[in-house]
Coordinates of C-alpha atoms in Angstrom, one line a residue:
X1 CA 120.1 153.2 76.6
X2 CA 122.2 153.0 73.4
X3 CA 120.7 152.3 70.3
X4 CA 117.6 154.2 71.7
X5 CA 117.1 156.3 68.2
X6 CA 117.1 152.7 66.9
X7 CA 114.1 151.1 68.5
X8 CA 111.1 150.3 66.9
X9 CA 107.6 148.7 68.0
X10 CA 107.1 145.7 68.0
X11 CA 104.3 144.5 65.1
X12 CA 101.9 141.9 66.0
X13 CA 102.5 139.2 63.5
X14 CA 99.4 138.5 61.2
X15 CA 100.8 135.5 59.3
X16 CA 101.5 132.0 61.2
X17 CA 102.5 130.2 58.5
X18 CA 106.0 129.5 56.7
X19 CA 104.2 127.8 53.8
X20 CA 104.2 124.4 55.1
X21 CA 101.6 123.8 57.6
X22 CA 100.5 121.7 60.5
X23 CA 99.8 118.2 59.6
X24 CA 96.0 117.8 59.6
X25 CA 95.8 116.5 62.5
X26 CA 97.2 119.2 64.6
X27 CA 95.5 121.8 62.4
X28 CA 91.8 120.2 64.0
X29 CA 92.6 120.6 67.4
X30 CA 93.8 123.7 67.0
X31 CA 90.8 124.8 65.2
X32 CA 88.9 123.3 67.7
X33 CA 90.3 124.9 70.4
X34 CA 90.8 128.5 68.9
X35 CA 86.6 128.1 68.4
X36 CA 86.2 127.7 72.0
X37 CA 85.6 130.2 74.7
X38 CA 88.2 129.2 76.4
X39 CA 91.1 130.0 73.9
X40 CA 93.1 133.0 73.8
X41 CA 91.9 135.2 71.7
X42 CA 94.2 137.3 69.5
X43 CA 93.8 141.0 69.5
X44 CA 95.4 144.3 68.8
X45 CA 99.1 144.5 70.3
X46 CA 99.0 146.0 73.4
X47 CA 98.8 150.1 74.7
X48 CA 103.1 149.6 75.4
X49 CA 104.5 148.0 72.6
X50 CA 108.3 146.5 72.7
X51 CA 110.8 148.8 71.1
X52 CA 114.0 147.2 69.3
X53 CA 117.6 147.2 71.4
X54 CA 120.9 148.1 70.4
X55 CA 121.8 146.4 67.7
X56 CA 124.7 144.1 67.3
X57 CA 128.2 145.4 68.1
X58 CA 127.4 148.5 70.7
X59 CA 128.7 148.9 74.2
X60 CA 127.2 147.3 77.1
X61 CA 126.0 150.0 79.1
X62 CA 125.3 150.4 83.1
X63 CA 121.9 149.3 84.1
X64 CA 120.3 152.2 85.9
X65 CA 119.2 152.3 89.6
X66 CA 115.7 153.1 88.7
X67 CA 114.9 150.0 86.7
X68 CA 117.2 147.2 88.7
X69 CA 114.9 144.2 89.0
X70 CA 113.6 144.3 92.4
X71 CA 113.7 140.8 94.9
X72 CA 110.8 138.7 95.8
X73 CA 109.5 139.5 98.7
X74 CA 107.6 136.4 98.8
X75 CA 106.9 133.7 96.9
X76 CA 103.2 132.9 94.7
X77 CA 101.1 131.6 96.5
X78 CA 100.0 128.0 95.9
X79 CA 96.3 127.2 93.9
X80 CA 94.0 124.9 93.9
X81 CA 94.1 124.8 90.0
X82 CA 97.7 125.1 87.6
X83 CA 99.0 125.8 84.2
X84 CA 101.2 123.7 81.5
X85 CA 102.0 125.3 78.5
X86 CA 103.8 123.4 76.3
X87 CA 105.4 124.3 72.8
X88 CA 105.8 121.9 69.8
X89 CA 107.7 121.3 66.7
X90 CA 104.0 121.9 65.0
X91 CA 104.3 125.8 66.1
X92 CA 101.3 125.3 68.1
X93 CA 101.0 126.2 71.8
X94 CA 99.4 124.4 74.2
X95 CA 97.8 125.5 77.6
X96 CA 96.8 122.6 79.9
X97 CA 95.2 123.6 82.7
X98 CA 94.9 120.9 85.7
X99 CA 92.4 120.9 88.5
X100 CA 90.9 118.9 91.0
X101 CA 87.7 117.2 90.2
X102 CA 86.2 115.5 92.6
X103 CA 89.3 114.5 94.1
X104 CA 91.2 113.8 91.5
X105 CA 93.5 115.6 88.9
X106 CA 92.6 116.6 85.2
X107 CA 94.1 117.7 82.3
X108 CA 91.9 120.3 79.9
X109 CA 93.0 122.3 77.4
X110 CA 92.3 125.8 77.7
X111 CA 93.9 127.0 74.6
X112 CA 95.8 125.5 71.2
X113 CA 97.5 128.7 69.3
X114 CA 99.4 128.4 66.4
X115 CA 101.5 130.8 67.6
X116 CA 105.0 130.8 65.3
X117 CA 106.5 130.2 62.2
X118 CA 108.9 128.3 63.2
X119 CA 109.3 125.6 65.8
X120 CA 108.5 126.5 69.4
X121 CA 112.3 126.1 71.5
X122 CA 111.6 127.8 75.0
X123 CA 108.1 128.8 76.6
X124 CA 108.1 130.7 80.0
X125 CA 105.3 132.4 82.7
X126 CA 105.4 135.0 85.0
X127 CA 101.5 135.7 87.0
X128 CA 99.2 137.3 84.2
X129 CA 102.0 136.3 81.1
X130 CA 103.1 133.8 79.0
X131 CA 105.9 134.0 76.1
X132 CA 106.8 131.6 73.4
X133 CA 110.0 131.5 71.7
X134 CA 110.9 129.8 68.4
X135 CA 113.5 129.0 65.6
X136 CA 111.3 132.1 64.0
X137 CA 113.5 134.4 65.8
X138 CA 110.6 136.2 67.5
X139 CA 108.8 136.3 71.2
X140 CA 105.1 136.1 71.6
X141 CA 103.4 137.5 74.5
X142 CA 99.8 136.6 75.8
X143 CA 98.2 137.9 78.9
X144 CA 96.5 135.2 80.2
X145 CA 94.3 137.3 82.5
X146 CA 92.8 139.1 79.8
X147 CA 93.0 136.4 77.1
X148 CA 94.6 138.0 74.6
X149 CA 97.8 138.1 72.1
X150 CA 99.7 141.5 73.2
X151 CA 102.4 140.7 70.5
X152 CA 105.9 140.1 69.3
X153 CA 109.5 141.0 70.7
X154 CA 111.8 141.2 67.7
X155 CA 115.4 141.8 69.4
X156 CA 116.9 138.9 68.5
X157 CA 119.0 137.4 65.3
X158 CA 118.5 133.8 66.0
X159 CA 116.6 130.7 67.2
X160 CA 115.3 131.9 70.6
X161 CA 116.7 129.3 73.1
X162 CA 115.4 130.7 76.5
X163 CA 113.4 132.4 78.4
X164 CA 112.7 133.2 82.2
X165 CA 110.5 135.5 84.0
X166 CA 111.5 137.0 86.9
X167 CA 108.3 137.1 89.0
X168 CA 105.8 139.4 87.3
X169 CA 108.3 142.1 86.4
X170 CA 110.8 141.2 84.2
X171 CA 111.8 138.8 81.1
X172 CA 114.6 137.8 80.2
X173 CA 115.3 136.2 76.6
X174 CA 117.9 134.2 75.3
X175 CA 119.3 133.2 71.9
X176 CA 122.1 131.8 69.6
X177 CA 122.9 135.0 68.8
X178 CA 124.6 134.4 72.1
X179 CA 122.6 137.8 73.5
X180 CA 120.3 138.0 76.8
X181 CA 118.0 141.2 76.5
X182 CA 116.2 142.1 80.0
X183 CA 112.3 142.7 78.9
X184 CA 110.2 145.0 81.5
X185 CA 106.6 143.4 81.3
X186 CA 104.9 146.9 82.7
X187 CA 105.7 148.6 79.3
X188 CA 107.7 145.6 77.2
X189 CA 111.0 148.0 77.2
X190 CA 114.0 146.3 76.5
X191 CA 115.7 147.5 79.3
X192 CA 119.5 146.2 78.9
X193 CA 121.4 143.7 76.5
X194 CA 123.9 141.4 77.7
X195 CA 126.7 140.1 76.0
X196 CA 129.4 138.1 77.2
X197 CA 129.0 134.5 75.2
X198 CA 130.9 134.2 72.1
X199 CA 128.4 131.2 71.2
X200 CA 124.1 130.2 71.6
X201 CA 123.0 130.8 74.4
X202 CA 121.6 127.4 75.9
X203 CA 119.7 128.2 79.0
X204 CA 119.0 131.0 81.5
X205 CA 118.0 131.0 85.5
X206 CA 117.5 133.9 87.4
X207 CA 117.9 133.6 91.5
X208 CA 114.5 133.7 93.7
X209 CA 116.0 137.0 94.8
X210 CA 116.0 138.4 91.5
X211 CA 119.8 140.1 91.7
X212 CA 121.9 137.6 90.1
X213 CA 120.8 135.2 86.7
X214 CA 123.3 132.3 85.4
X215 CA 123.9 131.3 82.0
X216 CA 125.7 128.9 80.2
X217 CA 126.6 129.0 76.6
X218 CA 127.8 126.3 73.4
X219 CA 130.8 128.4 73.9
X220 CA 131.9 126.5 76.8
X221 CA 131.2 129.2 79.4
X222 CA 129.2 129.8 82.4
X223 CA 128.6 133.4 83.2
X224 CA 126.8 134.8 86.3
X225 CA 125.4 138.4 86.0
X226 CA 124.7 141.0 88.6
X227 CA 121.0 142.2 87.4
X228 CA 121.1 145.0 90.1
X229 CA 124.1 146.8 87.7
X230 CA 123.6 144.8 84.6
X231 CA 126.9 143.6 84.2
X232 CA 128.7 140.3 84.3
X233 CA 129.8 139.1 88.2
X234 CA 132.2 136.1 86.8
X235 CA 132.9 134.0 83.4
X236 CA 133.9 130.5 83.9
X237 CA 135.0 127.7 81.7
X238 CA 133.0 124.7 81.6
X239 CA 134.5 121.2 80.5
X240 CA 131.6 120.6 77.6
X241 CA 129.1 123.2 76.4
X242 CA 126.2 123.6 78.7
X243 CA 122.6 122.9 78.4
X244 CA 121.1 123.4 81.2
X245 CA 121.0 125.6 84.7
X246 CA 118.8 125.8 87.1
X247 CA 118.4 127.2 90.4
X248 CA 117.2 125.4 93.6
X249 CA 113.8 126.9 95.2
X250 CA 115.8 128.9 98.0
X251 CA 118.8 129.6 96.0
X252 CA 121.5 128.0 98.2
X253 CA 122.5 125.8 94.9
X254 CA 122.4 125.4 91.5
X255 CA 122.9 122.8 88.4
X256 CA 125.0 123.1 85.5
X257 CA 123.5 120.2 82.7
X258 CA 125.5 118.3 80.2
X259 CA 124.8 116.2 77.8
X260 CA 125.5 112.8 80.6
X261 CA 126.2 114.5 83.4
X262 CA 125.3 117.3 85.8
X263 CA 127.3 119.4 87.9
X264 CA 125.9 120.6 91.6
X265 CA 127.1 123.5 92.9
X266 CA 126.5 125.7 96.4
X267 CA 126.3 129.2 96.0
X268 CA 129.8 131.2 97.1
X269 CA 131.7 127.8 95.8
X270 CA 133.9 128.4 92.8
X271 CA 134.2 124.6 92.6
X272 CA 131.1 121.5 92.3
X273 CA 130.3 120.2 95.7
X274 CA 129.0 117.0 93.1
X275 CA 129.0 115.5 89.6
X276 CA 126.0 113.5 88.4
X277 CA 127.1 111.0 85.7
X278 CA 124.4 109.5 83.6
X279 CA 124.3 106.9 81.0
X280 CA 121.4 108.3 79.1
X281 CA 121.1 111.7 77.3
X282 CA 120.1 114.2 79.8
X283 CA 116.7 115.6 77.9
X284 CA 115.8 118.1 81.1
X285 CA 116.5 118.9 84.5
X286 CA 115.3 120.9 87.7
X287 CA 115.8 121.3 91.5
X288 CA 113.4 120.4 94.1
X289 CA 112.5 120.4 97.7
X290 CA 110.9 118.1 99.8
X291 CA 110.5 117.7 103.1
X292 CA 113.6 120.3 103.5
X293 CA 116.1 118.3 101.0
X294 CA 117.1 119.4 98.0
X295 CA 116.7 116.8 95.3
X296 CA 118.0 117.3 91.2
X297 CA 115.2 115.4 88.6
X298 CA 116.5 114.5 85.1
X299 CA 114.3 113.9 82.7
X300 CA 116.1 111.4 80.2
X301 CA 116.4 109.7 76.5
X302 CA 115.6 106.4 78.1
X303 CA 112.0 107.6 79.1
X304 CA 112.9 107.6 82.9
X305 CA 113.2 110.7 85.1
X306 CA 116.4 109.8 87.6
X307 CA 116.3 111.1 91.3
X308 CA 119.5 112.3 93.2
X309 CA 120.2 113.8 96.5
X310 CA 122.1 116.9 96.6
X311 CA 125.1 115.7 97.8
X312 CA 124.9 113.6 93.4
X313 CA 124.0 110.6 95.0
X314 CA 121.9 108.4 92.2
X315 CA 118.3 107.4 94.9
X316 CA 116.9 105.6 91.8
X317 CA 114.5 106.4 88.6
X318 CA 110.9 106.4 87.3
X319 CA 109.6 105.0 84.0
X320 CA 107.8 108.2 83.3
X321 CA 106.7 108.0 79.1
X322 CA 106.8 105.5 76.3
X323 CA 109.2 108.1 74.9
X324 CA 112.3 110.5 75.3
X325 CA 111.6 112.8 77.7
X326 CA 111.6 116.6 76.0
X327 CA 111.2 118.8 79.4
X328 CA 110.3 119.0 83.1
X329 CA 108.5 121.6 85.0
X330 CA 107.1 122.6 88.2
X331 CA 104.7 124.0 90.2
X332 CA 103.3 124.4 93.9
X333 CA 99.7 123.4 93.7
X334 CA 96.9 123.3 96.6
X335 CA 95.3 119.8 97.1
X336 CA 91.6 119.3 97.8
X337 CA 92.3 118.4 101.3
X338 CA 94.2 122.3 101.8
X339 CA 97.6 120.8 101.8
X340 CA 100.2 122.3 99.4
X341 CA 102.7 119.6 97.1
X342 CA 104.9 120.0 94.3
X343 CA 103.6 119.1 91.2
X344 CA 106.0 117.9 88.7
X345 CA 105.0 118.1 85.1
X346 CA 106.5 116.3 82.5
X347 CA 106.7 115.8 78.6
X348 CA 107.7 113.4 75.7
X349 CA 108.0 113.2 72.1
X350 CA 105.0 111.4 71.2
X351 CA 103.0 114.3 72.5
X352 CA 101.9 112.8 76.4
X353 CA 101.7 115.4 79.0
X354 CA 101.9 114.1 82.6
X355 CA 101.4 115.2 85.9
X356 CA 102.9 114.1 89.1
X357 CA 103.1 114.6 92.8
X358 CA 107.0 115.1 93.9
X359 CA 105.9 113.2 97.2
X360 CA 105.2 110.1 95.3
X361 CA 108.4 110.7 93.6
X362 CA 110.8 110.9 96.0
X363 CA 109.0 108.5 98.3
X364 CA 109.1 106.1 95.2
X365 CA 112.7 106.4 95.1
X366 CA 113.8 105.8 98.6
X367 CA 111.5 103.1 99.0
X368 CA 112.1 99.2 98.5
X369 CA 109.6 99.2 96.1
X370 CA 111.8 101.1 93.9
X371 CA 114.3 97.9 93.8
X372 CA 111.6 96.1 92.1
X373 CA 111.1 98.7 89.4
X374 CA 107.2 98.9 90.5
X375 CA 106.7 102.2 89.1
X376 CA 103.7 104.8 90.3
X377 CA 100.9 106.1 88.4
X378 CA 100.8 110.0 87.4
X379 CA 97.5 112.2 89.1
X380 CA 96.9 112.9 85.2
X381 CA 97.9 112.7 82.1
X382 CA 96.9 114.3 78.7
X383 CA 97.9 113.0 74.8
X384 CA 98.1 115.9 72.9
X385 CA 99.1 114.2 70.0
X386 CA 102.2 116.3 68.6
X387 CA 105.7 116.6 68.8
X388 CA 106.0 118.1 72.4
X389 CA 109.3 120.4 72.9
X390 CA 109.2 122.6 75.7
X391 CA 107.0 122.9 79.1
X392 CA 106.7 125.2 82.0
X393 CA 104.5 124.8 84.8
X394 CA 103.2 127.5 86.8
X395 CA 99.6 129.0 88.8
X396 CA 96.5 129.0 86.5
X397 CA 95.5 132.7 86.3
X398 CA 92.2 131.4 84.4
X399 CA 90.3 130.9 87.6

């Protein structure tokens, strides 16, 4: 890969502060929770350390055979127990780990880490690993599994804005140095740069099948890549900058986010099969299934998370917080009676954490109930007590 005489290993960074640290309050429970057996404990970077990529300016170059990014075969299995990890403008990251207790959902912490110098922007997991990206310009990695701190990923020259894992295998990282670096999580090599955007990259999704990854860019663009050759398939204009995209569980569609509206496409359609027009600030946004429909959930300024059908059709909303919604995540989970539902994670502002089941959701929605703005309870919920930013929601490795 170019710039290979270039690269250099990543250094696990000693120092988490900037000068200016968390207010009291958060500085507690992180102490609290870095005490406990539970916590991830930090440790020496890890046997394969990340090397630095090609630096700014250099050719694109083909993505070998060898190291395309295999499909899924098959999708992770549902638990009986799940992850949140959550970032916050403290620098602190939290894990949340929910599980069923005699019947019914909690929310414990299983680790606090005050993980940047900067504020956390983007937080990802993929099986065994979790990364954390920040205004700090860095990556942290943590292997859950093992409980430790493997390091930092140093590629980037700007406020990390993204990240995704494909499966178990791959990372992918973006920025507003308008750069996507592909990250192989056996060794940490960063495998391939992409540049296409001429602006921040805002947000990146990569298909269930692992061959193609969208992303869409302040600079007005959408740009769908071919991961099997590492090269851009297609650049397209958008009519604002884009925020947010996000693929539906099988694939067949995907989202484009704006600031008030959202844009559904179908996969092979140049075109939107549907816009979504909102009157709040769209906060956060995913794709769902249930029941074999596709649904798109935006988390909003107004508190609410809105419901539509696939087809942009507004089925109605839930008053999910007491404040701005700051991201939405989620996760198949295993229920005590052996069924499997989407869970559907949620956070705001003033640092609540909740947890509901996509069912109760969607069944909310299309129900007359709905009318009457009766909202439903969450299985859990958890007050962490800081300026939440970012969430992701995904199987607990812990147990």
């Amino acid at each position: 890969m170019a710039g290979s005489s270039q690269k250099k290993r990543a250094k696990l960074d000693k120092s988490q502060s900037d000068g200016k640290p968390p207010p009291a309050k958060a500085q507690k429970t992180a102490a609290k929770a870095t005490a406990s057996s539970s916590a991830v404990r930090k440790s020496k970077p890890a046997k394969a350390k990340a090397k630095a990529t090609a630096t700014a300016g250099q050719p694109v170059e083909k993505l070998p055979d060898e190291i395309a990014i295999p499909a899924l075969v098959t999708n992770q299995s549902a638990k009986e127990t799940f992850l949140i990890s959550a970032g916050t403008y403290e620098r602190l990251l939290y894990g949340i780990e929910g599980r069923f207790a005699d019947g019914q959902l909690t929310l414990k912490p299983q680790f606090i880490i005050p993980a940047h110098t900067g504020c956390i922007k983007a937080v990802s997991a993929g099986g065994r690993f979790l990364a954390s990206g920040s205004t700090d310009e860095c990556i942290k990695l943590y292997d859950l599994k093992k409980r430790v701190e493997l390091g930092s990923l140093h590629e980037h020259k700007g406020t990390i804005t993204s990240l995704f894992f494909h499966g178990r295998s791959h990372l992918l990282s973006a920025s507003e140095d308008g750069a996507i670096c592909i990250f192989r999580t056996k060794d940490w090599e960063p495998l391939k740069v992409l540049r296409g955007h001429k602006g921040a990259v805002s947000s990146i999704a990569i298909h269930p099948s692992g061959k193609l990854a969208l992303s869409v860019s302040q600079d007005r663009t959408i740009i769908i890549w071919n991961l099997l050759t590492g090269q851009r398939a297609s650049r397209s204009k958008t009519p604002q900058p884009g925020e947010i995209v996000a693929w539906s569980p099988s694939g067949s569609s995907y989202i484009i986010g704006y600031a008030t509206e959202i844009q559904i496409y179908k996969v092979g359609q140049s075109e939107p099969t549907a816009t979504v027009f909102s009157k709040q600030r769209i906060m956060a946004a995913i794709v769902a299934e249930y029941k074999g429909k596709v649904y798109v959930l935006a988390g909003c300024q107004d508190k609410r998370v809105y419901i539509f059908s696939l087809e942009g059709k507004e089925l109605g909303s839930i008053m999910c917080h007491d404040n701005r919604i700051k991201g939405i995540s989620s996760v198949d989970v295993t229920f005590p009676d052996e069924s499997v539902h989407t869970v559907v994670a949620t956070i705001s502002s003033d640092g609540w954490i909740k947890a509901w089941k996509l069912d109760d959701m969607i069944e909310h929605v299309l129900s007359a109930a709905a009318e009457e703005d009766n909202n439903i309870e969450p299985l859990a919920a958890y007050n962490a007590d800081v300026r939440l930013t970012c969430v992701v929601a995904s199987n607990n490795i812990f147990s």
